[in-house]
Structures are given as structure tokens and as C-alpha cells.
CSV table of N, CA and C and ligand atoms in Angstrom, one decimal:
chain,number,residue,atom,x,y,z
A,1,MET,N,70.5,24.5,-57.4
A,1,MET,CA,71.3,24.4,-56.2
A,1,MET,C,70.5,23.8,-55.1
A,2,ALA,N,71.2,22.9,-54.3
A,2,ALA,CA,70.5,22.3,-53.2
A,2,ALA,C,70.1,23.3,-52.1
A,3,TYR,N,69.1,23.0,-51.4
A,3,TYR,CA,68.5,23.9,-50.4
A,3,TYR,C,69.5,23.9,-49.2
A,4,ASP,N,70.1,25.0,-48.8
A,4,ASP,CA,71.2,24.9,-47.8
A,4,ASP,C,70.7,25.7,-46.5
A,5,LEU,N,71.6,25.7,-45.5
A,5,LEU,CA,71.3,26.3,-44.3
A,5,LEU,C,71.0,27.8,-44.4
A,6,ASP,N,71.8,28.5,-45.2
A,6,ASP,CA,71.6,30.0,-45.4
A,6,ASP,C,70.2,30.3,-46.0
A,7,GLN,N,69.8,29.4,-47.0
A,7,GLN,CA,68.5,29.6,-47.6
A,7,GLN,C,67.4,29.3,-46.6
A,8,PHE,N,67.6,28.2,-45.8
A,8,PHE,CA,66.6,27.9,-44.8
A,8,PHE,C,66.4,29.0,-43.8
A,9,ILE,N,67.5,29.6,-43.3
A,9,ILE,CA,67.4,30.6,-42.3
A,9,ILE,C,66.7,31.9,-42.9
A,10,ALA,N,67.1,32.2,-44.2
A,10,ALA,CA,66.4,33.3,-44.8
A,10,ALA,C,64.9,33.1,-44.9
A,11,ASP,N,64.5,31.9,-45.3
A,11,ASP,CA,63.1,31.5,-45.3
A,11,ASP,C,62.4,31.6,-44.0
A,12,CYS,N,63.1,31.1,-42.9
A,12,CYS,CA,62.5,31.2,-41.6
A,12,CYS,C,62.3,32.6,-41.2
A,13,ARG,N,63.2,33.5,-41.5
A,13,ARG,CA,63.1,34.9,-41.1
A,13,ARG,C,61.9,35.5,-41.8
A,14,SER,N,61.8,35.3,-43.1
A,14,SER,CA,60.7,36.0,-43.8
A,14,SER,C,59.4,35.3,-43.4
A,15,THR,N,59.3,34.0,-43.3
A,15,THR,CA,58.1,33.4,-42.9
A,15,THR,C,57.6,33.8,-41.5
A,16,LEU,N,58.5,33.8,-40.5
A,16,LEU,CA,58.1,34.0,-39.2
A,16,LEU,C,57.9,35.5,-38.9
A,17,ALA,N,58.5,36.4,-39.7
A,17,ALA,CA,58.2,37.8,-39.6
A,17,ALA,C,56.8,38.1,-40.1
A,18,LYS,N,56.3,37.3,-41.1
A,18,LYS,CA,55.0,37.5,-41.7
A,18,LYS,C,54.0,36.9,-40.8
A,19,ASP,N,54.3,35.7,-40.3
A,19,ASP,CA,53.3,34.9,-39.5
A,19,ASP,C,54.0,34.0,-38.5
A,20,PRO,N,54.1,34.6,-37.2
A,20,PRO,CA,54.8,33.8,-36.2
A,20,PRO,C,53.9,32.7,-35.6
A,21,GLY,N,52.7,32.6,-36.0
A,21,GLY,CA,51.7,31.7,-35.4
A,21,GLY,C,51.9,30.3,-36.0
A,22,PRO,N,50.9,29.4,-35.7
A,22,PRO,CA,51.0,28.0,-36.1
A,22,PRO,C,51.2,27.8,-37.6
A,23,ALA,N,50.6,28.6,-38.4
A,23,ALA,CA,50.8,28.4,-39.9
A,23,ALA,C,52.2,28.7,-40.4
A,24,GLY,N,52.7,29.8,-39.8
A,24,GLY,CA,54.1,30.1,-40.2
A,24,GLY,C,55.1,29.0,-39.7
A,25,ARG,N,54.9,28.5,-38.5
A,25,ARG,CA,55.7,27.5,-38.0
A,25,ARG,C,55.6,26.2,-38.8
A,26,GLU,N,54.4,25.9,-39.3
A,26,GLU,CA,54.3,24.7,-40.2
A,26,GLU,C,55.1,24.9,-41.5
A,27,GLN,N,55.1,26.1,-42.0
A,27,GLN,CA,56.0,26.4,-43.2
A,27,GLN,C,57.4,26.1,-42.8
A,28,VAL,N,57.9,26.5,-41.6
A,28,VAL,CA,59.2,26.3,-41.2
A,28,VAL,C,59.5,24.8,-41.1
A,29,ARG,N,58.5,24.0,-40.6
A,29,ARG,CA,58.7,22.6,-40.5
A,29,ARG,C,58.9,22.0,-41.9
A,30,LEU,N,58.1,22.4,-42.9
A,30,LEU,CA,58.2,21.9,-44.3
A,30,LEU,C,59.6,22.3,-44.9
A,31,ASP,N,60.0,23.5,-44.6
A,31,ASP,CA,61.3,23.9,-45.1
A,31,ASP,C,62.5,23.2,-44.4
A,32,LEU,N,62.3,22.8,-43.1
A,32,LEU,CA,63.3,22.0,-42.4
A,32,LEU,C,63.4,20.6,-43.1
A,33,GLU,N,62.3,20.1,-43.5
A,33,GLU,CA,62.3,18.8,-44.2
A,33,GLU,C,63.1,18.9,-45.5
A,34,LYS,N,62.9,20.1,-46.2
A,34,LYS,CA,63.7,20.3,-47.4
A,34,LYS,C,65.2,20.4,-47.1
A,35,LEU,N,65.5,21.0,-46.1
A,35,LEU,CA,66.9,21.2,-45.7
A,35,LEU,C,67.6,19.8,-45.3
A,36,LEU,N,66.8,19.0,-44.6
A,36,LEU,CA,67.3,17.6,-44.2
A,36,LEU,C,67.4,16.7,-45.4
A,37,ALA,N,66.8,17.0,-46.5
A,37,ALA,CA,66.9,16.2,-47.7
A,37,ALA,C,68.3,16.5,-48.5
A,38,ASN,N,69.0,17.5,-48.0
A,38,ASN,CA,70.3,17.9,-48.6
A,38,ASN,C,71.4,17.2,-47.9
A,39,PRO,N,72.0,16.2,-48.6
A,39,PRO,CA,73.0,15.4,-48.0
A,39,PRO,C,74.3,16.2,-47.6
A,40,ASP,N,74.5,17.3,-48.3
A,40,ASP,CA,75.7,18.1,-48.0
A,40,ASP,C,75.5,18.8,-46.6
A,41,PHE,N,74.3,19.2,-46.4
A,41,PHE,CA,73.9,19.8,-45.1
A,41,PHE,C,74.1,18.8,-44.0
A,42,ILE,N,73.6,17.6,-44.2
A,42,ILE,CA,73.7,16.5,-43.1
A,42,ILE,C,75.2,16.2,-42.8
A,43,GLN,N,76.0,16.1,-43.9
A,43,GLN,CA,77.4,15.8,-43.8
A,43,GLN,C,78.1,16.9,-43.0
A,44,LYS,N,77.8,18.2,-43.4
A,44,LYS,CA,78.6,19.3,-42.9
A,44,LYS,C,78.2,19.6,-41.4
A,45,HIS,N,76.9,19.4,-41.1
A,45,HIS,CA,76.5,19.9,-39.7
A,45,HIS,C,76.2,18.7,-38.8
A,46,CYS,N,75.9,17.6,-39.3
A,46,CYS,CA,75.6,16.4,-38.4
A,46,CYS,C,76.5,15.2,-38.6
A,47,GLY,N,77.6,15.4,-39.4
A,47,GLY,CA,78.5,14.3,-39.7
A,47,GLY,C,79.3,13.9,-38.4
A,48,ASP,N,80.1,12.8,-38.6
A,48,ASP,CA,80.9,12.3,-37.5
A,48,ASP,C,82.0,13.2,-37.1
A,49,ASP,N,82.4,14.1,-38.0
A,49,ASP,CA,83.6,15.0,-37.7
A,49,ASP,C,83.1,16.2,-36.9
A,50,GLN,N,81.8,16.3,-36.6
A,50,GLN,CA,81.3,17.5,-35.8
A,50,GLN,C,81.5,17.2,-34.3
A,51,PRO,N,81.7,18.3,-33.6
A,51,PRO,CA,81.8,18.2,-32.1
A,51,PRO,C,80.5,17.6,-31.5
A,52,ARG,N,80.6,16.8,-30.5
A,52,ARG,CA,79.4,16.2,-29.9
A,52,ARG,C,78.7,17.2,-29.0
A,53,GLY,N,77.4,17.0,-28.9
A,53,GLY,CA,76.6,17.9,-28.0
A,53,GLY,C,75.7,18.8,-28.8
A,54,LEU,N,75.4,19.9,-28.2
A,54,LEU,CA,74.4,20.8,-28.7
A,54,LEU,C,75.1,22.0,-29.4
A,55,LYS,N,74.8,22.3,-30.6
A,55,LYS,CA,75.5,23.4,-31.3
A,55,LYS,C,74.4,24.3,-31.8
A,56,VAL,N,74.6,25.6,-31.5
A,56,VAL,CA,73.6,26.6,-32.0
A,56,VAL,C,74.1,27.0,-33.4
A,57,LEU,N,73.3,26.6,-34.5
A,57,LEU,CA,73.7,27.0,-35.8
A,57,LEU,C,73.3,28.4,-36.2
A,58,TYR,N,72.3,28.9,-35.5
A,58,TYR,CA,71.8,30.3,-35.8
A,58,TYR,C,70.9,30.7,-34.7
A,59,GLU,N,71.0,32.0,-34.4
A,59,GLU,CA,70.0,32.6,-33.5
A,59,GLU,C,69.6,33.9,-34.1
A,60,ASP,N,68.3,34.2,-34.3
A,60,ASP,CA,67.9,35.4,-35.0
A,60,ASP,C,67.9,36.6,-34.0
A,61,PRO,N,68.7,37.6,-34.3
A,61,PRO,CA,68.7,38.7,-33.3
A,61,PRO,C,67.4,39.5,-33.2
A,62,LYS,N,66.6,39.4,-34.2
A,62,LYS,CA,65.3,40.2,-34.1
A,62,LYS,C,64.2,39.3,-33.7
A,63,LEU,N,64.0,38.2,-34.3
A,63,LEU,CA,62.8,37.3,-34.0
A,63,LEU,C,63.1,36.4,-32.9
A,64,GLY,N,64.3,36.1,-32.6
A,64,GLY,CA,64.7,35.3,-31.4
A,64,GLY,C,64.7,33.8,-31.6
A,65,PHE,N,64.3,33.3,-32.8
A,65,PHE,CA,64.3,31.8,-33.0
A,65,PHE,C,65.7,31.3,-33.1
A,66,GLN,N,65.9,30.0,-32.8
A,66,GLN,CA,67.2,29.3,-32.9
A,66,GLN,C,67.1,28.1,-33.8
A,67,VAL,N,68.2,27.8,-34.4
A,67,VAL,CA,68.4,26.6,-35.2
A,67,VAL,C,69.5,25.8,-34.5
A,68,LEU,N,69.3,24.6,-34.0
A,68,LEU,CA,70.2,23.9,-33.2
A,68,LEU,C,70.5,22.5,-33.8
A,69,ALA,N,71.8,22.1,-33.7
A,69,ALA,CA,72.1,20.7,-34.1
A,69,ALA,C,72.4,19.9,-32.9
A,70,HIS,N,71.7,18.8,-32.7
A,70,HIS,CA,72.0,17.9,-31.6
A,70,HIS,C,72.8,16.7,-32.1
A,71,ILE,N,74.1,16.7,-31.8
A,71,ILE,CA,75.0,15.7,-32.3
A,71,ILE,C,75.2,14.7,-31.2
A,72,ASN,N,74.4,13.7,-31.2
A,72,ASN,CA,74.4,12.7,-30.1
A,72,ASN,C,75.1,11.4,-30.6
A,73,ASP,N,75.8,10.8,-29.6
A,73,ASP,CA,76.4,9.5,-29.8
A,73,ASP,C,75.7,8.5,-29.0
A,74,LYS,N,75.1,8.9,-27.8
A,74,LYS,CA,74.5,8.0,-26.9
A,74,LYS,C,73.0,8.1,-27.0
A,75,ALA,N,72.4,6.9,-26.8
A,75,ALA,CA,70.9,6.8,-26.8
A,75,ALA,C,70.4,7.6,-25.6
A,76,ARG,N,69.1,8.1,-25.7
A,76,ARG,CA,68.5,8.8,-24.5
A,76,ARG,C,67.0,8.7,-24.6
A,77,VAL,N,66.5,8.6,-23.4
A,77,VAL,CA,65.0,8.6,-23.2
A,77,VAL,C,64.7,9.9,-22.4
A,78,SER,N,63.9,10.8,-22.9
A,78,SER,CA,63.6,12.0,-22.1
A,78,SER,C,62.3,11.8,-21.4
A,79,PRO,N,62.1,12.4,-20.2
A,79,PRO,CA,60.7,12.4,-19.7
A,79,PRO,C,59.8,13.4,-20.4
A,80,PRO,N,58.5,13.3,-20.3
A,80,PRO,CA,57.6,14.2,-20.9
A,80,PRO,C,58.0,15.7,-20.4
A,81,HIS,N,58.0,16.6,-21.4
A,81,HIS,CA,58.4,18.0,-21.0
A,81,HIS,C,57.7,18.9,-22.0
A,82,ASP,N,57.6,20.2,-21.6
A,82,ASP,CA,57.1,21.2,-22.5
A,82,ASP,C,58.3,22.1,-23.0
A,83,HIS,N,58.0,23.1,-23.8
A,83,HIS,CA,59.0,24.0,-24.2
A,83,HIS,C,58.6,25.4,-23.7
A,84,GLY,N,58.0,25.4,-22.6
A,84,GLY,CA,57.5,26.7,-22.0
A,84,GLY,C,56.6,27.4,-22.9
A,85,ALA,N,56.8,28.7,-23.0
A,85,ALA,CA,56.0,29.6,-23.9
A,85,ALA,C,56.4,29.5,-25.3
A,86,SER,N,57.4,28.6,-25.6
A,86,SER,CA,57.9,28.5,-27.0
A,86,SER,C,57.3,27.3,-27.7
A,87,TRP,N,57.6,27.2,-29.0
A,87,TRP,CA,57.3,26.0,-29.8
A,87,TRP,C,58.6,25.4,-30.2
A,88,ALA,N,58.6,24.2,-30.7
A,88,ALA,CA,59.8,23.5,-31.1
A,88,ALA,C,59.5,22.6,-32.3
A,89,ILE,N,60.4,22.6,-33.2
A,89,ILE,CA,60.3,21.7,-34.4
A,89,ILE,C,61.5,20.8,-34.4
A,90,TYR,N,61.3,19.5,-34.4
A,90,TYR,CA,62.4,18.5,-34.4
A,90,TYR,C,62.5,17.8,-35.8
A,91,GLY,N,63.7,17.9,-36.4
A,91,GLY,CA,63.9,17.3,-37.7
A,91,GLY,C,65.0,16.3,-37.6
A,92,GLN,N,64.7,15.1,-38.0
A,92,GLN,CA,65.6,14.0,-37.9
A,92,GLN,C,66.7,14.0,-39.0
A,93,ALA,N,67.9,13.9,-38.5
A,93,ALA,CA,69.1,13.9,-39.5
A,93,ALA,C,69.6,12.5,-39.7
A,94,THR,N,69.8,11.7,-38.6
A,94,THR,CA,70.3,10.4,-38.7
A,94,THR,C,69.6,9.5,-37.7
A,95,LYS,N,69.5,8.2,-38.0
A,95,LYS,CA,68.8,7.2,-37.2
A,95,LYS,C,67.3,7.6,-37.0
A,96,TYR,N,66.8,7.6,-35.8
A,96,TYR,CA,65.4,7.9,-35.6
A,96,TYR,C,65.1,8.4,-34.2
A,97,THR,N,63.9,9.0,-34.1
A,97,THR,CA,63.5,9.4,-32.7
A,97,THR,C,62.0,8.9,-32.6
A,98,ASP,N,61.8,8.2,-31.5
A,98,ASP,CA,60.4,7.9,-31.2
A,98,ASP,C,59.8,9.0,-30.4
A,99,MET,N,58.8,9.6,-30.9
A,99,MET,CA,58.1,10.7,-30.3
A,99,MET,C,56.8,10.3,-29.6
A,100,SER,N,56.6,10.8,-28.4
A,100,SER,CA,55.3,10.6,-27.7
A,100,SER,C,54.8,12.0,-27.4
A,101,GLU,N,53.5,12.2,-27.7
A,101,GLU,CA,52.8,13.4,-27.4
A,101,GLU,C,51.8,13.1,-26.3
A,102,TRP,N,51.8,14.0,-25.3
A,102,TRP,CA,51.0,13.8,-24.1
A,102,TRP,C,50.0,14.9,-23.9
A,103,GLU,N,48.9,14.6,-23.3
A,103,GLU,CA,48.0,15.7,-22.9
A,103,GLU,C,47.7,15.6,-21.4
A,104,ARG,N,47.4,16.8,-20.8
A,104,ARG,CA,47.1,16.8,-19.4
A,104,ARG,C,45.7,16.5,-19.1
A,105,GLU,N,45.4,15.7,-18.2
A,105,GLU,CA,44.0,15.4,-17.8
A,105,GLU,C,43.6,16.1,-16.6
A,106,ASP,N,44.5,16.8,-15.9
A,106,ASP,CA,44.2,17.5,-14.7
A,106,ASP,C,43.8,19.0,-15.1
A,107,ASP,N,43.4,19.7,-14.1
A,107,ASP,CA,43.0,21.1,-14.4
A,107,ASP,C,44.2,22.1,-14.3
A,108,GLN,N,45.4,21.6,-14.1
A,108,GLN,CA,46.6,22.4,-14.1
A,108,GLN,C,46.6,23.4,-12.9
A,109,ALA,N,45.8,23.2,-11.9
A,109,ALA,CA,45.8,24.1,-10.8
A,109,ALA,C,47.0,23.8,-9.8
A,110,ASP,N,47.5,22.6,-9.8
A,110,ASP,CA,48.6,22.2,-8.9
A,110,ASP,C,49.9,22.3,-9.7
A,111,PRO,N,50.8,23.3,-9.3
A,111,PRO,CA,52.0,23.4,-10.1
A,111,PRO,C,53.0,22.2,-9.9
A,112,LYS,N,52.7,21.4,-8.9
A,112,LYS,CA,53.7,20.3,-8.6
A,112,LYS,C,53.2,19.0,-9.1
A,113,HIS,N,52.0,18.9,-9.6
A,113,HIS,CA,51.5,17.6,-10.0
A,113,HIS,C,50.6,17.7,-11.2
A,114,ALA,N,50.8,16.7,-12.1
A,114,ALA,CA,50.0,16.6,-13.3
A,114,ALA,C,49.6,15.2,-13.6
A,115,LYS,N,48.5,15.1,-14.3
A,115,LYS,CA,48.0,13.8,-14.7
A,115,LYS,C,48.1,13.7,-16.3
A,116,LEU,N,48.9,12.8,-16.7
A,116,LEU,CA,49.2,12.8,-18.2
A,116,LEU,C,48.5,11.6,-18.9
A,117,LYS,N,48.1,11.9,-20.1
A,117,LYS,CA,47.6,10.8,-20.9
A,117,LYS,C,48.3,10.8,-22.2
A,118,LEU,N,48.7,9.6,-22.7
A,118,LEU,CA,49.5,9.5,-24.0
A,118,LEU,C,48.5,9.8,-25.1
A,119,LYS,N,48.8,10.7,-25.9
A,119,LYS,CA,47.9,11.1,-27.0
A,119,LYS,C,48.3,10.4,-28.3
A,120,THR,N,49.6,10.4,-28.6
A,120,THR,CA,50.0,9.7,-29.8
A,120,THR,C,51.5,9.4,-29.8
A,121,LYS,N,51.9,8.4,-30.5
A,121,LYS,CA,53.3,8.0,-30.5
A,121,LYS,C,53.7,7.6,-31.9
A,122,TYR,N,54.8,8.1,-32.4
A,122,TYR,CA,55.2,7.8,-33.8
A,122,TYR,C,56.7,7.9,-33.9
A,123,ARG,N,57.3,7.5,-35.0
A,123,ARG,CA,58.7,7.5,-35.2
A,123,ARG,C,59.1,8.6,-36.3
A,124,LEU,N,60.0,9.4,-35.9
A,124,LEU,CA,60.6,10.3,-37.0
A,124,LEU,C,61.8,9.7,-37.5
A,125,THR,N,61.8,9.5,-38.9
A,125,THR,CA,63.0,9.0,-39.5
A,125,THR,C,63.7,10.1,-40.3
A,126,PRO,N,64.9,9.8,-40.8
A,126,PRO,CA,65.7,10.9,-41.5
A,126,PRO,C,64.9,11.6,-42.5
A,127,GLY,N,64.9,12.9,-42.5
A,127,GLY,CA,64.2,13.8,-43.4
A,127,GLY,C,62.8,14.2,-42.9
A,128,GLN,N,62.3,13.6,-41.8
A,128,GLN,CA,61.0,14.0,-41.3
A,128,GLN,C,61.2,15.0,-40.1
A,129,ALA,N,60.2,15.9,-40.0
A,129,ALA,CA,60.2,16.9,-38.9
A,129,ALA,C,58.9,16.9,-38.3
A,130,GLY,N,58.9,17.0,-37.0
A,130,GLY,CA,57.6,17.1,-36.2
A,130,GLY,C,57.5,18.4,-35.5
A,131,ILE,N,56.3,18.9,-35.3
A,131,ILE,CA,56.1,20.2,-34.7
A,131,ILE,C,55.4,20.1,-33.3
A,132,TYR,N,55.8,20.9,-32.4
A,132,TYR,CA,55.3,20.9,-31.0
A,132,TYR,C,55.0,22.3,-30.7
A,133,GLN,N,53.7,22.7,-30.8
A,133,GLN,CA,53.3,24.1,-30.6
A,133,GLN,C,53.5,24.5,-29.1
A,134,ASP,N,53.4,25.8,-28.8
A,134,ASP,CA,53.6,26.2,-27.5
A,134,ASP,C,52.6,25.5,-26.5
A,135,GLY,N,53.1,25.1,-25.4
A,135,GLY,CA,52.3,24.4,-24.4
A,135,GLY,C,52.2,22.9,-24.6
A,136,ALA,N,52.7,22.4,-25.8
A,136,ALA,CA,52.6,20.9,-26.0
A,136,ALA,C,53.6,20.2,-25.1
A,137,ILE,N,53.2,19.0,-24.7
A,137,ILE,CA,54.1,18.2,-23.9
A,137,ILE,C,54.5,16.9,-24.8
A,138,HIS,N,55.8,16.7,-24.9
A,138,HIS,CA,56.2,15.5,-25.6
A,138,HIS,C,57.4,14.8,-24.9
A,139,SER,N,57.7,13.6,-25.3
A,139,SER,CA,58.9,12.9,-24.8
A,139,SER,C,59.6,12.3,-25.9
A,140,ILE,N,60.9,12.1,-25.8
A,140,ILE,CA,61.6,11.5,-27.0
A,140,ILE,C,62.5,10.4,-26.5
A,141,ASP,N,62.7,9.5,-27.4
A,141,ASP,CA,63.5,8.2,-27.2
A,141,ASP,C,64.2,7.9,-28.5
A,142,TYR,N,65.6,8.0,-28.3
A,142,TYR,CA,66.4,7.8,-29.5
A,142,TYR,C,67.6,6.9,-29.3
A,143,PRO,N,68.0,6.1,-30.3
A,143,PRO,CA,69.1,5.2,-30.1
A,143,PRO,C,70.5,5.9,-30.3
A,144,ASP,N,71.6,5.2,-30.0
A,144,ASP,CA,72.9,5.7,-30.3
A,144,ASP,C,73.0,6.3,-31.7
A,145,TYR,N,73.7,7.4,-31.8
A,145,TYR,CA,74.0,8.1,-33.1
A,145,TYR,C,72.8,8.7,-33.7
A,146,ALA,N,71.7,8.9,-33.0
A,146,ALA,CA,70.6,9.6,-33.6
A,146,ALA,C,70.9,11.1,-33.4
A,147,ARG,N,70.8,11.8,-34.5
A,147,ARG,CA,71.1,13.2,-34.5
A,147,ARG,C,69.9,14.0,-35.1
A,148,PHE,N,69.7,15.2,-34.6
A,148,PHE,CA,68.5,15.9,-35.1
A,148,PHE,C,68.8,17.4,-35.1
A,149,VAL,N,68.0,18.1,-35.9
A,149,VAL,CA,68.1,19.6,-35.9
A,149,VAL,C,66.8,20.1,-35.4
A,150,ARG,N,66.9,21.0,-34.5
A,150,ARG,CA,65.8,21.6,-33.8
A,150,ARG,C,65.7,23.0,-34.0
A,151,VAL,N,64.4,23.5,-34.3
A,151,VAL,CA,64.2,24.9,-34.4
A,151,VAL,C,63.2,25.3,-33.3
A,152,THR,N,63.6,26.3,-32.5
A,152,THR,CA,62.8,26.7,-31.4
A,152,THR,C,62.4,28.2,-31.5
A,153,GLY,N,61.3,28.6,-31.0
A,153,GLY,CA,60.8,30.0,-31.2
A,153,GLY,C,61.7,31.0,-30.5
A,154,THR,N,62.4,30.5,-29.4
A,154,THR,CA,63.3,31.4,-28.7
A,154,THR,C,64.3,30.5,-28.0
A,155,ASN,N,65.3,31.1,-27.3
A,155,ASN,CA,66.3,30.4,-26.6
A,155,ASN,C,65.6,29.7,-25.4
A,156,LEU,N,65.5,28.4,-25.4
A,156,LEU,CA,64.7,27.8,-24.3
A,156,LEU,C,65.5,27.9,-22.9
A,157,ASP,N,66.7,28.2,-23.0
A,157,ASP,CA,67.5,28.3,-21.7
A,157,ASP,C,67.0,29.5,-20.9
A,158,LYS,N,66.3,30.4,-21.6
A,158,LYS,CA,65.9,31.7,-20.9
A,158,LYS,C,64.5,31.7,-20.4
A,159,ILE,N,63.8,30.6,-20.6
A,159,ILE,CA,62.3,30.6,-20.2
A,159,ILE,C,62.1,29.4,-19.3
A,160,ASN,N,61.0,29.5,-18.5
A,160,ASN,CA,60.6,28.4,-17.6
A,160,ASN,C,59.9,27.3,-18.4
A,161,ARG,N,60.4,26.1,-18.0
A,161,ARG,CA,59.8,24.9,-18.7
A,161,ARG,C,59.6,23.9,-17.6
A,162,ILE,N,58.7,22.9,-17.9
A,162,ILE,CA,58.5,21.8,-16.9
A,162,ILE,C,58.8,20.5,-17.5
A,163,ARG,N,59.1,19.5,-16.6
A,163,ARG,CA,59.1,18.1,-17.0
A,163,ARG,C,58.3,17.4,-16.0
A,164,ILE,N,57.7,16.3,-16.5
A,164,ILE,CA,56.7,15.5,-15.7
A,164,ILE,C,57.1,14.1,-15.6
A,165,ASP,N,57.1,13.5,-14.4
A,165,ASP,CA,57.3,12.1,-14.3
A,165,ASP,C,56.0,11.4,-14.7
A,166,PRO,N,56.0,10.6,-15.8
A,166,PRO,CA,54.8,10.0,-16.3
A,166,PRO,C,54.2,9.0,-15.3
A,167,ASN,N,55.0,8.4,-14.4
A,167,ASN,CA,54.4,7.5,-13.5
A,167,ASN,C,53.8,8.1,-12.2
A,168,THR,N,54.6,9.1,-11.7
A,168,THR,CA,54.1,9.7,-10.4
A,168,THR,C,53.3,11.0,-10.7
A,169,GLY,N,53.5,11.6,-11.9
A,169,GLY,CA,52.9,12.9,-12.1
A,169,GLY,C,53.6,14.1,-11.5
A,170,VAL,N,54.7,13.8,-10.9
A,170,VAL,CA,55.5,14.9,-10.2
A,170,VAL,C,56.0,15.9,-11.3
A,171,VAL,N,55.8,17.2,-11.1
A,171,VAL,CA,56.2,18.2,-12.0
A,171,VAL,C,57.5,18.9,-11.5
A,172,GLU,N,58.5,19.0,-12.3
A,172,GLU,CA,59.7,19.7,-11.9
A,172,GLU,C,60.0,20.8,-12.9
A,173,MET,N,60.6,21.9,-12.5
A,173,MET,CA,61.1,22.9,-13.4
A,173,MET,C,62.4,22.4,-14.0
A,174,MET,N,62.6,22.7,-15.3
A,174,MET,CA,63.8,22.3,-16.0
A,174,MET,C,64.8,23.4,-15.9
A,175,THR,N,66.1,23.0,-15.8
A,175,THR,CA,67.2,23.9,-15.7
A,175,THR,C,67.8,24.1,-17.1
A,176,PRO,N,68.5,25.2,-17.3
A,176,PRO,CA,69.1,25.4,-18.7
A,176,PRO,C,69.9,24.3,-19.1
A,177,GLN,N,70.0,24.0,-20.4
A,177,GLN,CA,70.8,23.0,-21.0
A,177,GLN,C,70.3,21.6,-20.6
A,178,GLN,N,69.2,21.5,-20.0
A,178,GLN,CA,68.7,20.1,-19.8
A,178,GLN,C,68.2,19.5,-21.1
A,179,ALA,N,68.2,20.3,-22.1
A,179,ALA,CA,68.1,19.9,-23.5
A,179,ALA,C,66.8,19.2,-23.9
A,180,THR,N,66.4,19.4,-25.0
A,180,THR,CA,65.3,18.8,-25.8
A,180,THR,C,64.0,18.9,-25.1
B,201,FE2,FE1,61.3,18.8,-26.5
């Protein structure tokens, strides 16, 4: 039987209960790639008949992690941002996402200003998942109809996060639902 959402969630629960650190998250990333290889899952949760926007597919009552489907019609470029104290895994369902990973060159003493340097840039295509550990800064750029499934360590709407203007270095707090 194909690897489905229920199986993926069960695996996330057992993996993250055993190891909530980077190695456990890497296992979740590999399992998400397995899930994205299931065309029935893509059709059911990321198909054209799905409501647009952000849908929570699962939130774990004990461990707090979330599985989210981002059903986008419109292209978007996000500024560099972190996921606060959480981590995030992005798995591509349709089209692609150009990912940039950034690092801070400043000493992080000034809460309103950061100096960023581009570390790496790559494209996630359908079936591929990328991982952004706690504290990592990334930005995303995707075309119309790019859809993805995201797994986060916790509900990001409940924690403080920042975004950074890559040109000016101005740091802003992110508000809930500012997404991705
Ligand atoms: Fe993000």
C-alpha cells in the first residue's frame, strides 16, 4: 500500500518522540519525501479542488508539531525569515520553490538590524523536501500554482519570529499567519 498521510503522521510521532533533535527531523524530512511520492496524497490534499490558502492537516496534541498544506495559486517571493525557536521542513508538491539560505554576519546584538550573507540557493522540485533547523534563516520564491507541504516543530503563529530586509538589514517581528 502507498505511504499515506496517516502513516506519515504515525512515523512523525514515533520518530520525534524518540529524537526531537536534528537527526529525528532529518528522518521526518525523508518520510515527507516518501509521502510526496504518493500521487493519491498529492491529488487529495494539494489538488485543484482543494480550498486555497493554508490548511492544517494535523497538529500533534502532545509533541506540538504541525503538518500544513500550502495551496497557492499566486506566485510569491518571501523576504528572509526565521521560524523562531522552531524548525521547518518544506516539501514540494507541485511546480517548484527556489530556496535561499542566509547567514548572519553581525553579532546579533542589535534587535533591529542584521547583516545577511547568502549561503546557498537551490530549487526544490516535486517530491523533494528541504530542512531548516531552529534559528536558520531562509527565503522562498515560487511561481503560480506552486504548492507545498510544510512540517513545523510547533505552531509558528504562537512564537516570535523575525524577517529581514536583505537590502537594508532592517529586522521586523512577524505577525501570525504571515506564513512560510
Ligand atoms: Fe520559512
